Phi, psi and omega in degrees: 000333178301304173308302197298328170302323189297305189262001163221036172265005170287172176284337175285124184290139188206164194258112175250163174208141182226179188291158186241109175263160199249358168235148185223120178296327184292336187245028217277338178268018178261336184295146193250336191201106162297321174313291175326290191322287174331301158315329187265004175304334196283320180309307177307312175302327151312317159295334174260013173243266199294318181296320177286330177283336179281311193281341166301314183274002164074027188223117167310046184311327191256020187080199183212162179271160179290337186257156190045054189242124172241108184242099179302132192301353177278331183287321171308320182290318183309308190271328204053192199230332182275102188215029183053193188312313193297324176276010198239338185248336166235067183294338164294329177284305160321316173273341164293330173275337162314300184291309164336307181300335190251008167088014178273140191271154178232160196222153172251129174258126181255070175211165170249172173229122161304118177223166179275149155272163185305160181272356198212144180279355167306298185308326181296309186311308177295320178296313171285335168315313189288328175298301203294333183283315181296314178302324172306305177307308189304318187297342177271351194281127168292334194297330158270115182321148179302321172306333182274346178257353186301315182302321172294328173297321174283333174292308172307324169297326169304308183301309182315328190249020160307321171294327182290312185306303179298342185259358176313316194289306181311320186292331181292302180304316183259007178296149158266010188296179177298156188305314194292326182296320162315305181295328181290316187294337201270314184292319186287326160277342173292330197271324169292324179289332180282339174297308186297333183284326191285333173294323182287318180299322193287318180296340181285317190288331178299325202256307181278176167199146165337318178297350182271015176113128174296336175292323157302307170310292178306323164287328167286335165300316189298321193275329195274312185284338189274321181261010176304331165293332162302321186279335172292319176312303170327307197273304178307311177293342173291311191296310177303332173289310185311311202279302196292306189252068182279321175292320185298311179301313176276350188255351164225194184230096193289117193262112172290142183286113181216022185276154184232144190274356172275000000 
């Protein structure tokens, strides 16, 4: 509450958001799926990386998350929430870009909120496909001037190309290209894979601590590193599901179950 008041206590209405972390040691016995929690480590790094940078700049180039949003009522009354189909699936991103186009400032809140990851990989796939489909609709919406959508369009296009990135290394291994070309592609994919691996590891370090128990910490760190190909495969399947099931994904709203009996 103190961090929120510090960032949003000025007379000028603003929107604030902070990082979401998917593990809380005080609730460790309530976690339903450790693997999906580890898979969300990348999202933690996303929050502390590109989202934190855009909020420091005061401009939500990439939209915003639907969790941990602090918005003053004056902004909500001014912009409203009924924006048609384009603003119905990833309404958070649409609302952020609309606010950006109207000159609303954004702030970074330097405190964490804890949230559960989806309970199954099936829910992860549906969650990611909903996000991707929604962002595509936001990118195509003419109600927001293109200059405010441009960076999100580039990022979303990169997300759509994820299957090519995931298949890049096997194709490279089977390639009969010249030595020079192989070196170029090797350096490119090595850098790409290294950046992705670092994001997973950084998110892990932000989420877990040796205080959780050395045995648990070491086991989860090993799984975090060893299962990155699995996490990449799940994300790739999500893209494929979005493309092949477009009508189904955009005609409904899959709610991910995160409630706990405890």
